[in-house]
Coordinates of N, CA and C and ligand atoms in Angstrom, one line a residue:
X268 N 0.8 -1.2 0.0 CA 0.0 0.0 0.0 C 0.9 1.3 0.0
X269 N 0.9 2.0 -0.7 CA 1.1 3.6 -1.0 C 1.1 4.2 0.6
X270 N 2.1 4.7 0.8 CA 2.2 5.4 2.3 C 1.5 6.5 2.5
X271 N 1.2 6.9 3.1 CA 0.3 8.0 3.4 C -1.2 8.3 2.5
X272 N -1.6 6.4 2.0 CA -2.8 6.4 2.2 C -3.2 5.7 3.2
X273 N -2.7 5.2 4.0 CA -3.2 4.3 5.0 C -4.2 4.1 5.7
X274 N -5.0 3.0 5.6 CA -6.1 3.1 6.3 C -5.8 3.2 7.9
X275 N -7.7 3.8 8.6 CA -6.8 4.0 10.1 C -6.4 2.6 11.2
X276 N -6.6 1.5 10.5 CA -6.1 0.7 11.3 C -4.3 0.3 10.7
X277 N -4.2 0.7 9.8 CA -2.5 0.8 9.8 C -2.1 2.1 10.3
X278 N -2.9 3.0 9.8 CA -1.9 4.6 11.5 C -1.9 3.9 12.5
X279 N -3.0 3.3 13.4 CA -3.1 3.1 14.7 C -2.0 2.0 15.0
X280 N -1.8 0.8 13.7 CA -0.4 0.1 14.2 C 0.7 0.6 13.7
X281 N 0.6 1.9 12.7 CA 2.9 2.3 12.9 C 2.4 3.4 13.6
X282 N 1.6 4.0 14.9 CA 1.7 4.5 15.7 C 2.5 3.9 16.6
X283 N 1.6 2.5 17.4 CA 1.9 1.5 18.0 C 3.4 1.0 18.0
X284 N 4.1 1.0 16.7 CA 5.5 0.8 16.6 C 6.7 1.9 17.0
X285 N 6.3 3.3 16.4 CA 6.9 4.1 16.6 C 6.7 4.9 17.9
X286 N 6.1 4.4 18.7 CA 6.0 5.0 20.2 C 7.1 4.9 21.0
X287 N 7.8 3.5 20.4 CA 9.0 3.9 21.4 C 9.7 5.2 20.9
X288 N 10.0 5.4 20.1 CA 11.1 6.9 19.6 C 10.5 7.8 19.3
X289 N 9.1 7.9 19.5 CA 8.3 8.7 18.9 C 8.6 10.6 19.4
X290 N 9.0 10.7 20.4 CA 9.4 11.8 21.7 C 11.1 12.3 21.1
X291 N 12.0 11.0 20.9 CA 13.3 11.6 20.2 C 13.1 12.2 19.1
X292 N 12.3 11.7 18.6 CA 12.0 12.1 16.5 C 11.2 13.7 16.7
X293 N 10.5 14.0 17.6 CA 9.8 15.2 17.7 C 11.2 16.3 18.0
X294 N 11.6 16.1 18.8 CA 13.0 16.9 19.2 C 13.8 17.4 18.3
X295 N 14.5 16.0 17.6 CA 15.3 15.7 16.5 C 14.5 16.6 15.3
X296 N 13.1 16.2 14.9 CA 13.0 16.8 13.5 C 12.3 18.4 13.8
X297 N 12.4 19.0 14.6 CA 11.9 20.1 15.1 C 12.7 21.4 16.1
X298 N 14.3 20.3 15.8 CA 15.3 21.1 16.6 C 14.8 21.9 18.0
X299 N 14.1 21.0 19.4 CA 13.2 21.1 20.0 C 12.3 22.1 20.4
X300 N 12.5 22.3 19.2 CA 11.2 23.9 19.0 C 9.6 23.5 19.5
X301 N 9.5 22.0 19.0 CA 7.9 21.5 19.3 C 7.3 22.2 20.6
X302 N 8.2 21.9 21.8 CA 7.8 22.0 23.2 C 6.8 23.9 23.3
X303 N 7.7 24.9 22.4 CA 7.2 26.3 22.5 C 5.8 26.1 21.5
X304 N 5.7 25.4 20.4 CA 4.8 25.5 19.6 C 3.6 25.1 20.6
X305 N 3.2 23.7 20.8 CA 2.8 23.1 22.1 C 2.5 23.9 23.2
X306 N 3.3 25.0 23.5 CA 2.6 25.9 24.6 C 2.1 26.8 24.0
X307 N 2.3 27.3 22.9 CA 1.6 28.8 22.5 C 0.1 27.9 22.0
X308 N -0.3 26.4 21.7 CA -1.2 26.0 21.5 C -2.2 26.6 22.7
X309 N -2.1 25.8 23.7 CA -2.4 25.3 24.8 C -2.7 26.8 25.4
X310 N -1.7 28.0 25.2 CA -2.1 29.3 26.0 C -3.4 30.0 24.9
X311 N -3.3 29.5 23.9 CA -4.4 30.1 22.5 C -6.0 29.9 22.7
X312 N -6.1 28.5 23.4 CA -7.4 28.1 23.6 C -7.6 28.0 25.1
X313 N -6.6 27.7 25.8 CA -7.3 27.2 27.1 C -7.0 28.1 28.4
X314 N -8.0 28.3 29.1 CA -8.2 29.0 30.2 C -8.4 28.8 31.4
X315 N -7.9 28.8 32.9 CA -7.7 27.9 34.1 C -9.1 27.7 34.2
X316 N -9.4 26.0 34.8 CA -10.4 25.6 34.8 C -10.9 25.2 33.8
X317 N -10.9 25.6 31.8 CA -11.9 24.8 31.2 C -11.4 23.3 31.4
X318 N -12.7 22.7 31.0 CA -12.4 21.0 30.7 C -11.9 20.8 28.7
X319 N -10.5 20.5 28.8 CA -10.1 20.4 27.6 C -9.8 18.9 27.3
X320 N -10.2 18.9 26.0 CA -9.7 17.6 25.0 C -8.8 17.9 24.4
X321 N -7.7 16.8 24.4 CA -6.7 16.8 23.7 C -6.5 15.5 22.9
X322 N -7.4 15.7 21.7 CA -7.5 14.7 20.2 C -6.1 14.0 20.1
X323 N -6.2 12.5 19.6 CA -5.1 12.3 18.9 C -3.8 12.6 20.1
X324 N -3.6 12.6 21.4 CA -2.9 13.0 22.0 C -1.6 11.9 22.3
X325 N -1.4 11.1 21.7 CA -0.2 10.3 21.4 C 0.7 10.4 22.8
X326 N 2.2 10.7 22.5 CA 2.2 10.4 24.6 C 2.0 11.6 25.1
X327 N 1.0 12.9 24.7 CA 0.8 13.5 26.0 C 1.8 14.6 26.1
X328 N 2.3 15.2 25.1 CA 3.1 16.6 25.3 C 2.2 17.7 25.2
X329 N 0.8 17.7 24.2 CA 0.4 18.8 24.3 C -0.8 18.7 25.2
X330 N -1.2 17.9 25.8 CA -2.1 17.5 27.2 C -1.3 18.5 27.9
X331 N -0.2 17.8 28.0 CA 0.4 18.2 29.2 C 0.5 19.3 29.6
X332 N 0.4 20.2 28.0 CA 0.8 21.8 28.0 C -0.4 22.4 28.5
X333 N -1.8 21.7 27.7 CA -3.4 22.3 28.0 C -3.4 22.2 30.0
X334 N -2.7 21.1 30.5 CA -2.7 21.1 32.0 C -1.7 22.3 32.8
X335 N -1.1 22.4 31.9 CA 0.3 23.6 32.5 C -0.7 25.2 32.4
X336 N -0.9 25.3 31.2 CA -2.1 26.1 30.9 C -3.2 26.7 31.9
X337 N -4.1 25.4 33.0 CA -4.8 25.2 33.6 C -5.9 24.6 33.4
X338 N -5.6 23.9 32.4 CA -6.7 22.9 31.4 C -7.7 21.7 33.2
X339 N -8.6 21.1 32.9 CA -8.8 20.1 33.7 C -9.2 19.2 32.0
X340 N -7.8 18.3 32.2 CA -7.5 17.5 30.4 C -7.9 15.8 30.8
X341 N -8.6 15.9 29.4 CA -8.7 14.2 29.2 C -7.4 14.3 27.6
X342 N -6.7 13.4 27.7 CA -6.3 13.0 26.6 C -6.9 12.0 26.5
X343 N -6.7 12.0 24.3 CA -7.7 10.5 23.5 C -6.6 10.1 22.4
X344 N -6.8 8.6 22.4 CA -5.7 8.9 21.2 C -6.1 6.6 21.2
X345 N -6.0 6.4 19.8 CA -6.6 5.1 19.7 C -5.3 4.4 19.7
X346 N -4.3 4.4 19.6 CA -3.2 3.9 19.9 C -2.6 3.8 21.7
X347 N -2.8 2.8 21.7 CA -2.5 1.5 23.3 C -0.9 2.3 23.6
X348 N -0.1 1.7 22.4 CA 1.7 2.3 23.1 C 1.8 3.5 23.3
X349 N 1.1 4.5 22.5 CA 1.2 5.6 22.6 C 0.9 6.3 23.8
X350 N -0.5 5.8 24.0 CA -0.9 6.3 25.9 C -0.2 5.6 26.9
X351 N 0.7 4.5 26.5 CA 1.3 3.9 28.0 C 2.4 4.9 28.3
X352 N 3.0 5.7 27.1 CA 4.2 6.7 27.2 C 3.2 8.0 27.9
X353 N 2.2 8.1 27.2 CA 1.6 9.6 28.2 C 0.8 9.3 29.4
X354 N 0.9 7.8 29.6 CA 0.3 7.8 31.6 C 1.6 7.9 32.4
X355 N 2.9 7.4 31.9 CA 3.9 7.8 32.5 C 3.7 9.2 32.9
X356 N 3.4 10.2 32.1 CA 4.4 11.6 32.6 C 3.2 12.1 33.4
X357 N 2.2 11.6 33.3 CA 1.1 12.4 34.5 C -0.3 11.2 34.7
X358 N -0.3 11.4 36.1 CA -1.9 11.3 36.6 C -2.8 12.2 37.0
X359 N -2.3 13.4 36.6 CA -3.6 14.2 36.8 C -4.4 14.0 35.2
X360 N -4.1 13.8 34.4 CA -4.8 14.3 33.1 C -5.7 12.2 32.7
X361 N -7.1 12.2 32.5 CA -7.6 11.4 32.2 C -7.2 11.0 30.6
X362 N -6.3 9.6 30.7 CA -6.2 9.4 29.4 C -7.0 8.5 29.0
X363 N -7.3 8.2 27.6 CA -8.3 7.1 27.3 C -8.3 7.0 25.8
X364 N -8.2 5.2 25.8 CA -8.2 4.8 24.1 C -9.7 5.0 23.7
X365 N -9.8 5.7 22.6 CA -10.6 5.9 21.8 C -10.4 6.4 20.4
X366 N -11.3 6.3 19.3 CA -11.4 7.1 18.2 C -12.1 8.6 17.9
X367 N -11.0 9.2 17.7 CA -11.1 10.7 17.7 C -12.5 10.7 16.0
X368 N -12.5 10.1 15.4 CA -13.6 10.1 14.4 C -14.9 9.6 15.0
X369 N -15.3 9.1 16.3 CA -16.8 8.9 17.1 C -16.1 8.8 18.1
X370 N -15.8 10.4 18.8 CA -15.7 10.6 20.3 C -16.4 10.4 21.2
X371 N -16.0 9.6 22.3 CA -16.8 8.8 23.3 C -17.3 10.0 24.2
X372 N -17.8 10.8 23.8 CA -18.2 12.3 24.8 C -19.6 12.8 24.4
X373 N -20.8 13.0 25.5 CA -21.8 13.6 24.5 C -21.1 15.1 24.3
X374 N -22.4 15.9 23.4 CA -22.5 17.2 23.4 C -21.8 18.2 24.5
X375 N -21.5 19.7 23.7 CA -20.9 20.4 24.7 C -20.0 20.1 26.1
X376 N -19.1 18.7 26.1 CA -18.4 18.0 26.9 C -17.6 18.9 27.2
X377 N -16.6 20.1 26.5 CA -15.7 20.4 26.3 C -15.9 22.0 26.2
X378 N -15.0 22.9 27.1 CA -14.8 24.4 26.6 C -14.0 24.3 26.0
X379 N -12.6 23.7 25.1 CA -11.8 24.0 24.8 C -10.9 22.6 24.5
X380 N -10.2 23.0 22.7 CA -9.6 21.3 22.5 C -8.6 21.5 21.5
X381 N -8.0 20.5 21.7 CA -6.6 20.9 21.1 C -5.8 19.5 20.4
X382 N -5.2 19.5 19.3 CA -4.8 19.0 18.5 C -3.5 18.9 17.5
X383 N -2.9 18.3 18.2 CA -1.4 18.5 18.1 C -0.9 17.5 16.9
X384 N -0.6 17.3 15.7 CA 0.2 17.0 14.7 C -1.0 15.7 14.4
X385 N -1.7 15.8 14.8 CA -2.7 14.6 14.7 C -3.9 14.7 13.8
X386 N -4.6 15.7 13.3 CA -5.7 15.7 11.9 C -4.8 15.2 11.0
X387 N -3.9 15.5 10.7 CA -3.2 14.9 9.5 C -3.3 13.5 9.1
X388 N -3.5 12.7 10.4 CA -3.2 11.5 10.2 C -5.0 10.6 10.1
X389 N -6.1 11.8 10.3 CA -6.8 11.4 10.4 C -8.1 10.5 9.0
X390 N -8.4 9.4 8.8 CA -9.0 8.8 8.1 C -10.0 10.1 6.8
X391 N -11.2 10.5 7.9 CA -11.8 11.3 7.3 C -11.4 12.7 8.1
X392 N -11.1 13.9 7.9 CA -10.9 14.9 8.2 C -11.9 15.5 8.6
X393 N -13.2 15.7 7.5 CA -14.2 16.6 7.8 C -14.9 16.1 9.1
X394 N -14.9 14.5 9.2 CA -15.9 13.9 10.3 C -15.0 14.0 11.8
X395 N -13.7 14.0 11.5 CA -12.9 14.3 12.9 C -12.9 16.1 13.4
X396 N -13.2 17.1 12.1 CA -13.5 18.1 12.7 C -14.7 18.4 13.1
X397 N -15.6 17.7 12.7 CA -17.1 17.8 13.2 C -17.1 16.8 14.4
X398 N -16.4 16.1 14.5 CA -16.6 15.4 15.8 C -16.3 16.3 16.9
X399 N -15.1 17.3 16.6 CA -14.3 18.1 17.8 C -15.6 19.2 17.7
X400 N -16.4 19.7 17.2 CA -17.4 20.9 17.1 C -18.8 20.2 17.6
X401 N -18.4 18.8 17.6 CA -20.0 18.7 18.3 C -19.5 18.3 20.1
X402 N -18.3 18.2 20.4 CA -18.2 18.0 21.3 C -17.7 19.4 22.5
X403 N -17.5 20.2 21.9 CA -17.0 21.3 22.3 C -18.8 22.2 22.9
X404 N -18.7 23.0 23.5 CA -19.8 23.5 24.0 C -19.6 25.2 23.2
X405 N -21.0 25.4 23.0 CA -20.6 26.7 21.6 C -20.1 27.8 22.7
X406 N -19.3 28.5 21.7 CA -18.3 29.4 22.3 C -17.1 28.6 22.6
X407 N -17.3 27.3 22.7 CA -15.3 26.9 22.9 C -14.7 26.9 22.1
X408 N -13.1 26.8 22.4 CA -12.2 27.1 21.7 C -11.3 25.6 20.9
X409 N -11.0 25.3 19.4 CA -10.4 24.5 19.0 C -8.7 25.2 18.7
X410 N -7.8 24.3 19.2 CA -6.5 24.8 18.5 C -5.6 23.8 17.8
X411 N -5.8 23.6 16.7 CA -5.0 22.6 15.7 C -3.7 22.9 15.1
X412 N -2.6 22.2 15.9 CA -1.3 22.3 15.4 C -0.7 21.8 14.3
X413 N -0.4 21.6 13.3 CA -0.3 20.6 12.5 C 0.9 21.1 11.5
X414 N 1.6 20.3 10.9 CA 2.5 20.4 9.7 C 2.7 20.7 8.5
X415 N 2.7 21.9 8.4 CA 2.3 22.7 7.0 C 3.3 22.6 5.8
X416 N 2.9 23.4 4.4 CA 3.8 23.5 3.3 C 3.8 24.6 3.3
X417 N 5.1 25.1 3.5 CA 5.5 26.2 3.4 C 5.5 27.0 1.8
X418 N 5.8 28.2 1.7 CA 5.9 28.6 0.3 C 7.6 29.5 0.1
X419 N 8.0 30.0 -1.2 CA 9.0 30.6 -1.3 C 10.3 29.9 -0.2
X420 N 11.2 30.6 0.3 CA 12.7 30.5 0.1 C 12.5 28.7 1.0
X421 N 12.0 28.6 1.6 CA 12.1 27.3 2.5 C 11.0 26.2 1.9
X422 N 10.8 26.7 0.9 CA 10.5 25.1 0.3 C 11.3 24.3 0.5
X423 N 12.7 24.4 -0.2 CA 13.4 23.5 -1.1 C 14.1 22.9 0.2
X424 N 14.2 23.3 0.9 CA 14.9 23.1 2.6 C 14.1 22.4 3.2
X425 N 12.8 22.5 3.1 CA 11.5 21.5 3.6 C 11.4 20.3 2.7
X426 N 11.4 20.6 1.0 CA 11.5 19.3 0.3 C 12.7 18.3 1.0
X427 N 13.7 18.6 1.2 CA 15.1 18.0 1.7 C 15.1 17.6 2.8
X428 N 14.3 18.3 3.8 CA 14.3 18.3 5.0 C 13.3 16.5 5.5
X429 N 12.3 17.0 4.6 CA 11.1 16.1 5.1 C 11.2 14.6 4.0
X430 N 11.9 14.7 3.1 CA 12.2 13.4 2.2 C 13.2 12.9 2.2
X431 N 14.1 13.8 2.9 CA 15.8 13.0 2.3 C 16.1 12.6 4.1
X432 N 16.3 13.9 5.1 CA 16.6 13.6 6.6 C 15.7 13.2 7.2
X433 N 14.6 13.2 7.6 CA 13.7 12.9 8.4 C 13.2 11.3 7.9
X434 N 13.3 10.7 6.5 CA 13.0 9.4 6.7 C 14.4 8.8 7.4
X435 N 15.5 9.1 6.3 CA 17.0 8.4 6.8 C 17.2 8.3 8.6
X436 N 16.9 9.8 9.1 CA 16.9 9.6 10.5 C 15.9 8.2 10.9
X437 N 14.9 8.1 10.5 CA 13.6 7.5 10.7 C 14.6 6.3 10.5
X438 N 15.0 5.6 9.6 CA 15.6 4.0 9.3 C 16.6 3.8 10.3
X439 N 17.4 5.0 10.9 CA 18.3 4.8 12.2 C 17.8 4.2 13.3
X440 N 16.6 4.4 13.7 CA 15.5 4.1 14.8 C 14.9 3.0 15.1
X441 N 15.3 1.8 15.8 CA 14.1 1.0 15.6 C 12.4 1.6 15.3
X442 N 12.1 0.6 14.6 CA 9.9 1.3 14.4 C 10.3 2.2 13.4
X443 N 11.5 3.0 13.0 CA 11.2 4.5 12.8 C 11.3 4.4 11.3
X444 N 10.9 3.3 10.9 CA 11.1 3.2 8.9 C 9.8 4.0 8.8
X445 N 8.6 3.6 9.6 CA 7.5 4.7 9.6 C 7.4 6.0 9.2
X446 N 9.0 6.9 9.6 CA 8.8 7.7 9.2 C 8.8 8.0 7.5
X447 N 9.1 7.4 6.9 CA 8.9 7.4 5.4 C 7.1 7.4 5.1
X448 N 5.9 7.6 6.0 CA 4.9 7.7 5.8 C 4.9 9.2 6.3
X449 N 5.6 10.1 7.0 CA 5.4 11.6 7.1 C 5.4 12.2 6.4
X450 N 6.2 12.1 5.1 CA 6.4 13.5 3.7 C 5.3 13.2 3.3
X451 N 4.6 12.1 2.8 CA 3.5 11.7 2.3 C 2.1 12.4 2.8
X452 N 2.1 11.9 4.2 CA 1.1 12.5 4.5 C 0.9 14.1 4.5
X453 N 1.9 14.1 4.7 CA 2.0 16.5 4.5 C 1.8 16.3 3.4
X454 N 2.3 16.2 2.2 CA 1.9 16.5 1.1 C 0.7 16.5 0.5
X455 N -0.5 15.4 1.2 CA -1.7 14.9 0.8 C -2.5 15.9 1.8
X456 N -1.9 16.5 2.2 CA -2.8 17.3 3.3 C -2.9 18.8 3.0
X457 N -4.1 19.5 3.3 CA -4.8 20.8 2.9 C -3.8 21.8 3.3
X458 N -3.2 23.1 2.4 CA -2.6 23.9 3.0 C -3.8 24.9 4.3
X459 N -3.0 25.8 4.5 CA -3.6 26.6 5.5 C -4.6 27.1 5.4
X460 N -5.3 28.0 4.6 CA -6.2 28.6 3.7 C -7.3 27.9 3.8
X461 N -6.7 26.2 3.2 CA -8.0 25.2 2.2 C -8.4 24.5 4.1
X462 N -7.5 24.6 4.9 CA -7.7 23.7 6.1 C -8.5 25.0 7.2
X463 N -8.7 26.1 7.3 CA -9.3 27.3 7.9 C -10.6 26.9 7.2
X464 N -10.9 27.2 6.0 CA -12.3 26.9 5.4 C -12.8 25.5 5.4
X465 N -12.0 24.1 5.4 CA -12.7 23.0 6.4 C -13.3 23.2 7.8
X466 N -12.4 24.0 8.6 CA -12.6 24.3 9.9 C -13.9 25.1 10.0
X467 N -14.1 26.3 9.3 CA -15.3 27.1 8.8 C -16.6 26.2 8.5
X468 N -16.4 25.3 7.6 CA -17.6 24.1 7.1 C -17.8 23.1 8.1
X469 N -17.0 23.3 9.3 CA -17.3 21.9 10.3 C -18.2 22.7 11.0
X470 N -18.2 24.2 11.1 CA -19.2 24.3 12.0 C -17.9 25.6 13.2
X471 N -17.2 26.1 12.8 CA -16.2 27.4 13.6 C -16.2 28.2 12.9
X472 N -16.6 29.7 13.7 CA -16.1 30.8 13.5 C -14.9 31.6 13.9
X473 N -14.8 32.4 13.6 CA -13.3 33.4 14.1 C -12.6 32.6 14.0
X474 N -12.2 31.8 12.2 CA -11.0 31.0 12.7 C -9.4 31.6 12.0
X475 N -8.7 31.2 12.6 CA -7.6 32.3 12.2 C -6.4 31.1 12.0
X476 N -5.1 31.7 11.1 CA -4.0 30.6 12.0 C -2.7 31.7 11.4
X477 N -1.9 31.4 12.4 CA -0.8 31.5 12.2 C 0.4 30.4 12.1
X478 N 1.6 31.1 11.8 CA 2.4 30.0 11.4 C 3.8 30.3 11.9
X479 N 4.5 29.2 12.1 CA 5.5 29.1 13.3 C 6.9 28.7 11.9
X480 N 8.4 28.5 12.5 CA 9.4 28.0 11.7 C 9.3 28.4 10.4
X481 N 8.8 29.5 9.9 CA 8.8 30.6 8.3 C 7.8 29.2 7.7
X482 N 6.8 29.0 8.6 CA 5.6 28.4 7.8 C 5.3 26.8 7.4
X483 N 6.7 26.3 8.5 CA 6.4 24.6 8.6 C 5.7 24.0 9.4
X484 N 4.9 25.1 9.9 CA 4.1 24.6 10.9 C 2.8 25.7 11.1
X485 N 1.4 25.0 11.5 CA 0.6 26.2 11.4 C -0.2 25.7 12.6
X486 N -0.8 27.1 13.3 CA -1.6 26.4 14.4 C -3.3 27.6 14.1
X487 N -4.2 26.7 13.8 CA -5.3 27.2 13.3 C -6.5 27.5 15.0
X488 N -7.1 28.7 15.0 CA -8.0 28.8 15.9 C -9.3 29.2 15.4
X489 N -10.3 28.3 16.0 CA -11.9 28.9 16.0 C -12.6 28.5 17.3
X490 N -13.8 28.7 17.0 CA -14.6 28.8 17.9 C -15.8 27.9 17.6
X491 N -15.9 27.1 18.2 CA -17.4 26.5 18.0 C -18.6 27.2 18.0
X492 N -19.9 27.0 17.3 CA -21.1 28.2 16.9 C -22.1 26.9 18.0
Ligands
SAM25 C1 1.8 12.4 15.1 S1 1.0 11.8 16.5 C2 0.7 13.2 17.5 C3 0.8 13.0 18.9 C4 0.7 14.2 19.8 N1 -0.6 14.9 19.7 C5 1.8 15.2 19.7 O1 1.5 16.4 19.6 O2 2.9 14.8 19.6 C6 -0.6 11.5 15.8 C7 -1.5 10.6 16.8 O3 -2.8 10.6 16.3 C8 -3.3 9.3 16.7 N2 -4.5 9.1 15.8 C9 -4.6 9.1 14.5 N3 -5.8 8.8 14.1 C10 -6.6 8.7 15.2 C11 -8.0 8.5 15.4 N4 -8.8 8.3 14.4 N5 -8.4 8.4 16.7 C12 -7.5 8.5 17.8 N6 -6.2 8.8 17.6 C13 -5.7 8.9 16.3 C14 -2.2 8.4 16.5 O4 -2.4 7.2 17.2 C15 -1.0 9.2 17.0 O5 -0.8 9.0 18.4

């Protein structure tokens, strides 16, 4: 199968593989910039006391942040290895396997939710943004972090960066041949613009994004109606 078509039960097993190095490779391919991105998420939507979801929350860095924040956080994330790495680093935050595409949450569960490198990887997009908008209570806040394409001088540095070093690092790694499904998936995925007006059609207003690393990275905000 073609990489970065994968259905979701192959994400959820080369999740499951790449969990053990999953934490080095974020560092490594992000020259540990991730940790600041991850907090300007987490300070964008969340406010002491809301109850925040943290989608797709793999082992728990941007939970962590929505908790540093003042979040009271459930992380979700359907991958088993992935959460055994994020119940290590805390028991304050409720974690739990489930599918972010039929979130186990009724209505308005949520002031505020957050989404760190994880729509990308998602099966259907529109039904995982309408899931986070029917679960959110109107007026809360969504903040989606995710891995963008850049335009002008740092393309050609992102082409190299994300095809040539980021898999090769990846084959150094036990699990981490996986990473040869990451350029794939960025590339199959909506730039900024086309991913703001999904967000718009799921059902958010005031949605805005800006963009981190001259635009390898973009963190989108709206509001649920
Ligand atoms: C690239 S990791 C991001 C982890 C974490 N949010 C972070 O910021 O580092 C993507 C995560 O999305 C999870 N994922 C993908 N599709 C999912 C789905 N339908 N339901 C729940 N989790 C999903 C994967 O298991 C994986 O842990």
């Amino acid at each position: 199968m073609e990489a970065g078509t994968l259905p979701a039960e192959g994400v959820r097993a080369m999740f499951d593989r790449i969990a053990p190095v999953y934490d080095a490779m974020n560092r490594v391919m992000t020259a540990g910039l991730d940790g600041r991105w991850r907090r300007e998420t987490a300070e964008a939507v969340v406010s002491a006391g809301d109850r925040v979801l943290d989608a797709c929350c793999g082992t728990g860095d941007l939970a962590l942040a929505d908790l540093r924040a003042g979040g009271i956080v459930t992380g979700l994330d359907f991958s088993e290895r992935m959460l055994e790495r994020a119940r290590r680093k805390s028991s304050q935050i409720e974690w739990i396997q489930g599918d972010a595409l039929a979130l186990p949450f009724e209505e308005d569960s949520f002031d505020a939710a957050t989404v760190g490198f994880g729509v990308r990887n998602l099966e259907d997009l529109e039904r995982g943004l309408a899931e986070l908008a029917r679960v959110l209570r109107p007026g809360g806040r969504l903040g989606v972090l995710e891995i963008t394409r850049p335009s002008g001088l740092l393309e050609r540095f992102y082409d190299v960066w994300f095809y040539r070093v980021v898999p090769a690092l990846g084959k150094l790694l036990p699990g981490g041949k996986a990473y040869t499904y990451l350029p794939a998936s960025v590339k199959r995925f909506p730039g900024p613009d086309d991913l703001a007006g999904l967000l718009r059609e799921a059902g958010f207003s005031d949605v805005r994004y800006r963009l981190f690393a001259g635009g390898i990275v973009a963190l989108h905000t709206g509001v649920a109606e």
